[in-house]
PDB file of C-alpha atoms in Angstrom:
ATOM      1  CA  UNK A  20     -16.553   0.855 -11.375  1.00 76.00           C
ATOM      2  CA  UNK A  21     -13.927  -1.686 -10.091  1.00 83.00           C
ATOM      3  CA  UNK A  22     -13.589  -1.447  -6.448  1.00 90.00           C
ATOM      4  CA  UNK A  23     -12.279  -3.618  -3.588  1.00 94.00           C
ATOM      5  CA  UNK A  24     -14.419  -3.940  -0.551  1.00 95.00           C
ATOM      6  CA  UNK A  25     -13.168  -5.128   3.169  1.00 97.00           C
ATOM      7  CA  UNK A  26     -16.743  -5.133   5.252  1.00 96.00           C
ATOM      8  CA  UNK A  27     -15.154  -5.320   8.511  1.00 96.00           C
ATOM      9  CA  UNK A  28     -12.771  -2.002  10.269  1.00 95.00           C
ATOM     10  CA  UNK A  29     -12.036  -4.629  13.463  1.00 97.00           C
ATOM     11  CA  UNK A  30     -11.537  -7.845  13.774  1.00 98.00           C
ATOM     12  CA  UNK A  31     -10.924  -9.260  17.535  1.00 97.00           C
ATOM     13  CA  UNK A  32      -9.838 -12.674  17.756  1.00 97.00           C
ATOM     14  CA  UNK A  33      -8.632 -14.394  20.999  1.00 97.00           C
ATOM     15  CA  UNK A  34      -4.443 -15.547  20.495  1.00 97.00           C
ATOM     16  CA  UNK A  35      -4.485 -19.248  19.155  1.00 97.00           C
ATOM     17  CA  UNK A  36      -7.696 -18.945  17.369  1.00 97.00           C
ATOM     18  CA  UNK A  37      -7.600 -19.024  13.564  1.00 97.00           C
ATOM     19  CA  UNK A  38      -8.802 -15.533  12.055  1.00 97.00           C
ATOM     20  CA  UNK A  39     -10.430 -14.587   9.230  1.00 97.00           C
ATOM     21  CA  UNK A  40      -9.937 -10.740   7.540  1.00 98.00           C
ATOM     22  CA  UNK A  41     -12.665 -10.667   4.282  1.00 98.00           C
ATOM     23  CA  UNK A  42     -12.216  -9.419   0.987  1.00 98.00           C
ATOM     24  CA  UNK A  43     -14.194  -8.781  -1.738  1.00 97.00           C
ATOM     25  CA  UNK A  44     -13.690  -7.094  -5.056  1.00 94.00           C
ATOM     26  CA  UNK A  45     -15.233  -6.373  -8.403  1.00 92.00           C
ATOM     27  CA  UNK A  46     -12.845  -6.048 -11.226  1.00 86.00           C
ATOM     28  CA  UNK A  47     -13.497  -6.983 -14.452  1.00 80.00           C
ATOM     29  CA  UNK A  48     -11.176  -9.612 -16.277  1.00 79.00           C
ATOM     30  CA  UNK A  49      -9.047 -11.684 -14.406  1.00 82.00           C
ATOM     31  CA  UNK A  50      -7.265 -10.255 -11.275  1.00 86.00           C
ATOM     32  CA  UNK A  51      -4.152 -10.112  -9.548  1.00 89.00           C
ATOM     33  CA  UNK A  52      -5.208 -10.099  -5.658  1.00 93.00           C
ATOM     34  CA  UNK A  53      -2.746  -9.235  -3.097  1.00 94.00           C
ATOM     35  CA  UNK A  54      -2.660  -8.501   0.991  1.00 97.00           C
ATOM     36  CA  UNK A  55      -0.463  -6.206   2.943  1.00 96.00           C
ATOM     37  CA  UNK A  56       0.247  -5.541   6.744  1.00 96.00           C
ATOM     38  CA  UNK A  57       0.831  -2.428   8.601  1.00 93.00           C
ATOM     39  CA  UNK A  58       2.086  -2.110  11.617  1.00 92.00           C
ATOM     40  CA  UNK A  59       2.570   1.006  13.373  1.00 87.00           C
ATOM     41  CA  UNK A  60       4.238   3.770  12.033  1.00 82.00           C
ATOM     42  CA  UNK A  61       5.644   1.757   9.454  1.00 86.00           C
ATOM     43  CA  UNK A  62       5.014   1.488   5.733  1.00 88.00           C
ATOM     44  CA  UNK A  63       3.021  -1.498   4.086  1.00 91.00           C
ATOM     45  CA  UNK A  64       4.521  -5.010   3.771  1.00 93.00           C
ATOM     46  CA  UNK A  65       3.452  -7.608   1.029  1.00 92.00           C
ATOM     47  CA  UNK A  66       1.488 -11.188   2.640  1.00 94.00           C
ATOM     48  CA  UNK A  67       1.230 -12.850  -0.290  1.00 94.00           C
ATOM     49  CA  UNK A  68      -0.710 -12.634  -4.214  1.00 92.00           C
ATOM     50  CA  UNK A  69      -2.674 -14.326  -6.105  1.00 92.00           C
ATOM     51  CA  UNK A  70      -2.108 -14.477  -9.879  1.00 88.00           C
ATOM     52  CA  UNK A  71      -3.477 -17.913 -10.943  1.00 84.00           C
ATOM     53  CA  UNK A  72      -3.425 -21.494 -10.548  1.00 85.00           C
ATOM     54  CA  UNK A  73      -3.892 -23.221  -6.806  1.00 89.00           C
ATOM     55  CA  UNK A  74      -6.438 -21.285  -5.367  1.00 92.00           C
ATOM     56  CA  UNK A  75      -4.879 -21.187  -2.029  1.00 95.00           C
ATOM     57  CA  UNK A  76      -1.960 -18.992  -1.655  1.00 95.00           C
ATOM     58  CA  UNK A  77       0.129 -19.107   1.645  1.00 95.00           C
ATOM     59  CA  UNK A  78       2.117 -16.250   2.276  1.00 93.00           C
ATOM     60  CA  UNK A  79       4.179 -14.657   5.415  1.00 91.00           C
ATOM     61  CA  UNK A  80       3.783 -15.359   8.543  1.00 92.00           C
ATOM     62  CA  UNK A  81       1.587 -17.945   8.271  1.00 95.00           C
ATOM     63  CA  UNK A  82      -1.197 -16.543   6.805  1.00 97.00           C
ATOM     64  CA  UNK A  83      -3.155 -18.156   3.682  1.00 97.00           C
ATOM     65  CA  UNK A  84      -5.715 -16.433   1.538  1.00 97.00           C
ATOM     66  CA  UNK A  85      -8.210 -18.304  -0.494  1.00 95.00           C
ATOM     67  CA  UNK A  86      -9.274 -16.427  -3.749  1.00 94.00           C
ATOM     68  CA  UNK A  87     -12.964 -17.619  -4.818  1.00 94.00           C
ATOM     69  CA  UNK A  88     -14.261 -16.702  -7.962  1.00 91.00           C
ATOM     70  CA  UNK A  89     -17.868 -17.020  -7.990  1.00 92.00           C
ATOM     71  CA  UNK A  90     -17.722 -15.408  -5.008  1.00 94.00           C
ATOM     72  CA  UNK A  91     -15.143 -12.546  -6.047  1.00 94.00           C
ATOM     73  CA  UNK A  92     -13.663 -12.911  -2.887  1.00 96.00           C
ATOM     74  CA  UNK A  93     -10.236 -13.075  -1.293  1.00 97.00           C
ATOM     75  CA  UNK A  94     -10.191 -13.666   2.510  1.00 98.00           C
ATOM     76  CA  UNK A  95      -7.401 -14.031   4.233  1.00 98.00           C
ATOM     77  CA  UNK A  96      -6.791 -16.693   7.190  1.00 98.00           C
ATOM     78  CA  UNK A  97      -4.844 -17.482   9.383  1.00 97.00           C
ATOM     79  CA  UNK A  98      -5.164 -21.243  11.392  1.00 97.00           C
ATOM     80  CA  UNK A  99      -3.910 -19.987  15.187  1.00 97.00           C
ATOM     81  CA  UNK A 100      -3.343 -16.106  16.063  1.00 97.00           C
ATOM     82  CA  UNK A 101      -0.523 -14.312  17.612  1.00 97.00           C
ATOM     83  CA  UNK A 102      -0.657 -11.277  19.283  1.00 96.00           C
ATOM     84  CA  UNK A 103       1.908  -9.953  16.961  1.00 95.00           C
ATOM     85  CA  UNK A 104      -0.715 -10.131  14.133  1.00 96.00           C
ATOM     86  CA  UNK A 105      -2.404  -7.415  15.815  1.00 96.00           C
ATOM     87  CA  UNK A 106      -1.739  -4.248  12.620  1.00 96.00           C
ATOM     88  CA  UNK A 107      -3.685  -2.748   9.634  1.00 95.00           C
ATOM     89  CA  UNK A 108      -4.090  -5.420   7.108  1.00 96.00           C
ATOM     90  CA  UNK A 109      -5.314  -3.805   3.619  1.00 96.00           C
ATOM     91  CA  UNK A 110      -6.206  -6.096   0.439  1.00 97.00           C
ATOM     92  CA  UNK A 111      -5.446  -4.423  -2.816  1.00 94.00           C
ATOM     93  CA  UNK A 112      -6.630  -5.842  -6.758  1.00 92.00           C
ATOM     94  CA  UNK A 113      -4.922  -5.025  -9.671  1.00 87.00           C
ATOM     95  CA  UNK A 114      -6.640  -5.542 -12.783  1.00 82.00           C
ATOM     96  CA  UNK A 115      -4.543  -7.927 -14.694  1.00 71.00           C
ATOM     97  CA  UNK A 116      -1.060  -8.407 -15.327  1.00 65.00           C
ATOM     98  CA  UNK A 117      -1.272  -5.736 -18.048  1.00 68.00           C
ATOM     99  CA  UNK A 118      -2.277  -3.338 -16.385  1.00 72.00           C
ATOM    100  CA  UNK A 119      -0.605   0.059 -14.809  1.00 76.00           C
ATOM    101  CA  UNK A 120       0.268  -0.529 -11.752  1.00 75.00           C
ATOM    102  CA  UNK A 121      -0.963   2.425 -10.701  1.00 76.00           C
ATOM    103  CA  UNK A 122      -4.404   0.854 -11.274  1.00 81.00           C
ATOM    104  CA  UNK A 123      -3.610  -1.117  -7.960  1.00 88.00           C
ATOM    105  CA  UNK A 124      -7.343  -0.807  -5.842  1.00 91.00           C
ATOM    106  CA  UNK A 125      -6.688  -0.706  -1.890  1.00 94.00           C
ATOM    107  CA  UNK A 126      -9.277  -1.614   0.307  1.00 95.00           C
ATOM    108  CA  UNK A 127     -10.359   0.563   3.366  1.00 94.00           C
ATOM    109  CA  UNK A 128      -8.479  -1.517   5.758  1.00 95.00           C
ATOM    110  CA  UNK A 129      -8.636  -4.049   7.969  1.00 96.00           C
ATOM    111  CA  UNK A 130      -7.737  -3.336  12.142  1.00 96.00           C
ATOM    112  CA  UNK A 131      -6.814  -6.647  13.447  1.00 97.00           C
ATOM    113  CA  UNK A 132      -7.048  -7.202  17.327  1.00 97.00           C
ATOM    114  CA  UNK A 133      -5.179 -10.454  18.990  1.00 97.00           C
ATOM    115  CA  UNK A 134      -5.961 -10.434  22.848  1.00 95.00           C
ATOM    116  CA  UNK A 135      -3.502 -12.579  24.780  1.00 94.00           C
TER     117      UNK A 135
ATOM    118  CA  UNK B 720      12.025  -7.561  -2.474  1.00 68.00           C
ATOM    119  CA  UNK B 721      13.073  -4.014  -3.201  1.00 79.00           C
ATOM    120  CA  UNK B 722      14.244  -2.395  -0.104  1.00 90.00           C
ATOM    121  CA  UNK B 723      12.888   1.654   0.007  1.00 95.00           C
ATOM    122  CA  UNK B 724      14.222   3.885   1.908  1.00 95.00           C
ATOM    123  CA  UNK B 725      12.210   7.005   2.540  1.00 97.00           C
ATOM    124  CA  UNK B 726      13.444  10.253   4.750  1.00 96.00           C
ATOM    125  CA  UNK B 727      12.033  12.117   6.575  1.00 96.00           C
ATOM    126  CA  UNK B 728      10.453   9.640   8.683  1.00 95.00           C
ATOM    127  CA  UNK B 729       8.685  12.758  10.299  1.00 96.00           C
ATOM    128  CA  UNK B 730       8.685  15.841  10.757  1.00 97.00           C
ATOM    129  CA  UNK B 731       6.735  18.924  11.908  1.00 97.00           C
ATOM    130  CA  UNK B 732       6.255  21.592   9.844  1.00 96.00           C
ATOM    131  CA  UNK B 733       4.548  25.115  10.022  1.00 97.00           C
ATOM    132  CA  UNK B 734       2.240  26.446   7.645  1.00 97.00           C
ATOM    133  CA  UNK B 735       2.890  27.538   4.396  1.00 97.00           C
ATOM    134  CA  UNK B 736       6.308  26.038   4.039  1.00 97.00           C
ATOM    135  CA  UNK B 737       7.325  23.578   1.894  1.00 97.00           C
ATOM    136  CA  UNK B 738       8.886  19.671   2.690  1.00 97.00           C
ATOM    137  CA  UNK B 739      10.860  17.633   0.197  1.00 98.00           C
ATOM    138  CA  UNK B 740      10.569  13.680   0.619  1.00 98.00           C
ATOM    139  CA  UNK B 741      13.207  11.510  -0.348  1.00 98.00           C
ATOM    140  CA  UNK B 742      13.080   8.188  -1.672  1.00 97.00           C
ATOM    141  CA  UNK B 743      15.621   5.681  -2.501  1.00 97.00           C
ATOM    142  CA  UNK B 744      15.492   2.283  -3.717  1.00 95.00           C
ATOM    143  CA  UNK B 745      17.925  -0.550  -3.403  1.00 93.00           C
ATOM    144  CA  UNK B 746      17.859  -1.887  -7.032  1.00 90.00           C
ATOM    145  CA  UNK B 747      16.754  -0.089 -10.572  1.00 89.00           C
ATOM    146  CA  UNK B 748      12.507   0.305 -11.051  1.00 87.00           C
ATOM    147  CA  UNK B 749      10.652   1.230 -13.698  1.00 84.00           C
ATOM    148  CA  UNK B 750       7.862   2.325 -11.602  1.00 86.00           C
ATOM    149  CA  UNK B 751       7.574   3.889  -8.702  1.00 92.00           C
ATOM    150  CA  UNK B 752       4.257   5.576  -7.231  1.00 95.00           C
ATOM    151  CA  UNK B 753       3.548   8.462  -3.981  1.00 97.00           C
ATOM    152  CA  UNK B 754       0.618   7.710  -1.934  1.00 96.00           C
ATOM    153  CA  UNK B 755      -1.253   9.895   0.807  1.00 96.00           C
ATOM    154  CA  UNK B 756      -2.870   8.132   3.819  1.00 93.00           C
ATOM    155  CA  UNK B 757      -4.775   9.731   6.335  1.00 86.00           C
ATOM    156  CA  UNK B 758      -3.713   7.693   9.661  1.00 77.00           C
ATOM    157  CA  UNK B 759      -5.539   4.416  10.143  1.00 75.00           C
ATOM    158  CA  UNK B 760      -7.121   5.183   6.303  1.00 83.00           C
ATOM    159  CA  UNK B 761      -6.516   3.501   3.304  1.00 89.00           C
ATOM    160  CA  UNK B 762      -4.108   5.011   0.092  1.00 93.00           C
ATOM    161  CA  UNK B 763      -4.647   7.448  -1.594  1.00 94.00           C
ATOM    162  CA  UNK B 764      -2.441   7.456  -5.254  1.00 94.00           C
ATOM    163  CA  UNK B 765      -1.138  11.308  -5.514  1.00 96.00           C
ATOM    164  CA  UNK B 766       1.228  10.199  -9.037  1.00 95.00           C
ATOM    165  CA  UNK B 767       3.272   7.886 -10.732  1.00 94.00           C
ATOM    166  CA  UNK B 768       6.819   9.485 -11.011  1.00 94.00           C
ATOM    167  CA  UNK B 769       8.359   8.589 -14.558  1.00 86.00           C
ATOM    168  CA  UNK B 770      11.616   9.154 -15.222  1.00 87.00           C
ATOM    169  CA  UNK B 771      12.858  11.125 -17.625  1.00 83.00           C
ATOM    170  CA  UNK B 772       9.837  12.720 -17.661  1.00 85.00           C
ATOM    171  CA  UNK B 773       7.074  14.966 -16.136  1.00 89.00           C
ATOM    172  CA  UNK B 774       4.949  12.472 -13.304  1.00 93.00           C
ATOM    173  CA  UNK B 775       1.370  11.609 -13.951  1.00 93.00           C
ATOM    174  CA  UNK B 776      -1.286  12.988 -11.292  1.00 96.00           C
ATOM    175  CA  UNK B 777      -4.126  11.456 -10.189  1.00 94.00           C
ATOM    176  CA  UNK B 778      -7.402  13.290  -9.835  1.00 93.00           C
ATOM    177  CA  UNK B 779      -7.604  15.816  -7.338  1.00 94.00           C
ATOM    178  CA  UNK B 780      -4.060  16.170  -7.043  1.00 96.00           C
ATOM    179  CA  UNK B 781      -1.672  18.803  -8.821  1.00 96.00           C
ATOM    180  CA  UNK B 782       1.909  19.232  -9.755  1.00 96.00           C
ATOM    181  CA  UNK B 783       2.072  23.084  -8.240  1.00 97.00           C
ATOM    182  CA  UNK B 784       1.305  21.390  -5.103  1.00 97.00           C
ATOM    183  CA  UNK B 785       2.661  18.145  -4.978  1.00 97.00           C
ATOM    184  CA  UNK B 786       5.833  18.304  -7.569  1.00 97.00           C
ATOM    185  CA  UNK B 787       7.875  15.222  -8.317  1.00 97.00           C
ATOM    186  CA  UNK B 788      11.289  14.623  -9.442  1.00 95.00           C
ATOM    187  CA  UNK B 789      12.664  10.906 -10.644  1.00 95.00           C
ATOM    188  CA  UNK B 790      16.002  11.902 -12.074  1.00 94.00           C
ATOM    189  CA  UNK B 791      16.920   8.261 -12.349  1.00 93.00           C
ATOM    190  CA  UNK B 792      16.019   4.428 -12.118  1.00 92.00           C
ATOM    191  CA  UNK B 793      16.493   4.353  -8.012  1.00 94.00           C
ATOM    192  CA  UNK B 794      15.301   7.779  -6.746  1.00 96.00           C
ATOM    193  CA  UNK B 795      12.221  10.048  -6.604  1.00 97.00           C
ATOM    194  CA  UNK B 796      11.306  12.900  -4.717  1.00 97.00           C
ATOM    195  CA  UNK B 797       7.974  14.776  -3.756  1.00 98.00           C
ATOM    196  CA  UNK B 798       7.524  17.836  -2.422  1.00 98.00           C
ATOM    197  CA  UNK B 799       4.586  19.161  -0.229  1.00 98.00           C
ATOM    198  CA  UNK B 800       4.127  22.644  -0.867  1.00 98.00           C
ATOM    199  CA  UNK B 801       2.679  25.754   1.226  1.00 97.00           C
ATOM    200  CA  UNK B 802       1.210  23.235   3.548  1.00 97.00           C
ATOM    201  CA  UNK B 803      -1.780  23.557   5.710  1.00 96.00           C
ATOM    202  CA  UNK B 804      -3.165  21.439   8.554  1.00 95.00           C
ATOM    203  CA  UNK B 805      -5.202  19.348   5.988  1.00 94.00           C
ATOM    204  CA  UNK B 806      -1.469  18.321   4.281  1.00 96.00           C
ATOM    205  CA  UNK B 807      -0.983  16.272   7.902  1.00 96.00           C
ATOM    206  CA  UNK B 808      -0.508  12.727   6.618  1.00 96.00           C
ATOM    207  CA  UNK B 809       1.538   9.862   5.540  1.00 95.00           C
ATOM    208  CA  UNK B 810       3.566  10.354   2.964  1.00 97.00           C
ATOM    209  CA  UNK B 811       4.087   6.939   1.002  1.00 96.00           C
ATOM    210  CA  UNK B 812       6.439   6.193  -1.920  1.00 96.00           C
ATOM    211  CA  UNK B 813       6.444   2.684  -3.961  1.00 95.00           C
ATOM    212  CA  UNK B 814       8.039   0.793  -6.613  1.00 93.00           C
ATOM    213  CA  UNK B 815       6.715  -1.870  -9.040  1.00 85.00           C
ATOM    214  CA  UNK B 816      10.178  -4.244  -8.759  1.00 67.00           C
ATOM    215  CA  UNK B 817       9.841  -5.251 -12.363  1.00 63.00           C
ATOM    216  CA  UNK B 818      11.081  -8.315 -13.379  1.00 56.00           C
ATOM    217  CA  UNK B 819      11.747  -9.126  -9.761  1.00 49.00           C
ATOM    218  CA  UNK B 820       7.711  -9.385  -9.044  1.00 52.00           C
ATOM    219  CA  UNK B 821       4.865 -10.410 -10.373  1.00 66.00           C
ATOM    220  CA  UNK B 822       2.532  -8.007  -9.938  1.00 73.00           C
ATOM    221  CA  UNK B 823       3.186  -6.208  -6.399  1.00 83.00           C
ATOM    222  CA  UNK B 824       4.529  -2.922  -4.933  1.00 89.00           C
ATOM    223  CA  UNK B 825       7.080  -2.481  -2.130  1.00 91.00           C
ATOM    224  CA  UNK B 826       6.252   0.736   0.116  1.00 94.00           C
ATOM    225  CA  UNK B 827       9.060   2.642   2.472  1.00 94.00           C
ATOM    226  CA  UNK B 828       8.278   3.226   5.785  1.00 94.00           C
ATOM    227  CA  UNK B 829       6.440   6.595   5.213  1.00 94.00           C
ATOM    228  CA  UNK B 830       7.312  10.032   6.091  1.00 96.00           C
ATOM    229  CA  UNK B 831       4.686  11.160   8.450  1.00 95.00           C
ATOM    230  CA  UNK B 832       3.887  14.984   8.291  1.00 96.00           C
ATOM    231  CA  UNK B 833       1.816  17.250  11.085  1.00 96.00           C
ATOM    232  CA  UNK B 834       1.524  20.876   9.909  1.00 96.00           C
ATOM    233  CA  UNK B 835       0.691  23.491  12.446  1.00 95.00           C
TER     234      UNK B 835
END
């Protein structure tokens, strides 16, 4: 079954150290990755995708995700934190550029934590 | 990006009535998608609203309950009906911006629902 995987609820990371929220996924064929951020009470706002070529993506905000195939992952990274990263961050797969995109996968979620 | 507007943003509601959600986007969509999520919880896909034409439910999810309208290109509606405490959520709606993306969904800000 194709599924999308974020191991960690929390993350806390001190502000001005780089962070790290992980992703993994198994899909079959050849993915279209994507991140989102929550804040409170507010709907879902796109980071940034991968669909293919340079295997680093940069995105809002400063944030970068590297997708790694042999690895089926897609972390997402950020150099130096701000408190105002602190929200829900979500990764979500679709599988392929054909598909539905109802087929879109969300991960569980990801509660990011920036102390000052 | 598409811009989505979604109304209510929340509301209280007693059980056994019935809420209609609005949602209006900015620009014509050929998609456009409700999701459920439980607070701090990941989505939950309730249907894809076609227009023109009767919406496509996921599993576990039924049009007597949750029906959907998408009368044209820009606006959808779903309706929660004779609600119960376990219908307390947040409301999502999407688009696919078509030619516009590559692959992603824009979300409105959510309608969040408590039923007493």
């Amino acid at each position: 079954a194709q599924s999308v995987a974020q191991p960690e609820d929390q993350v806390n990371v001190a502000e001005g150290n780089p962070l790290t929220v992980k992703c993994t996924y198994s899909v079959s064929g050849n993915p279209y990755l994507f991140w989102y951020v929550q804040y409170p009470n507010r709907g879902l706002q796109f980071l940034l995708k991968y669909i293919t070529g340079d295997n680093l993506v940069k995105g809002s905000y400063g944030f970068e995700a590297e997708f790694n195939k042999s690895q089926t992952s897609f972390h997402l990274k950020k150099p130096s934190a701000l408190v105002s990263d602190s929200a829900l961050y979500f990764c979500a797969v679709r599988p392929g550029r054909y598909s539905s995109a109802s087929k879109i996968i969300f991960g569980s979620g990801t509660r990011l934590s920036i102390r000052p | 990006s598409a811009v989505i507007s979604q109304k209510p943003s929340r509301d209280i509601c007693q059980r056994g009535t019935s809420l209609t959600i609005q949602c209006q986007v900015d620009s014509q969509v050929t998609m456009m998608f409700w999701y459920r999520q439980q607070p701090g919880q990941s989505l939950t896909l309730i249907a894809t609203a076609n227009q023109g034409s009767e919406a496509t439910y996921e599993s576990g999810f039924v049009i007597d309950k949750f029906p959907i309208s998408r009368p044209n290109l820009t606006f959808s509606t779903l309706t929660v009906s004779n609600m119960s405490p376990e219908d307390s959520s947040i409301y999502l709606c999407s688009a696919e911006a078509g030619a516009r993306a590559d692959g992603e969904l824009f979300f409105g800000e959510g309608s969040r629902l408590t039923v007493l």
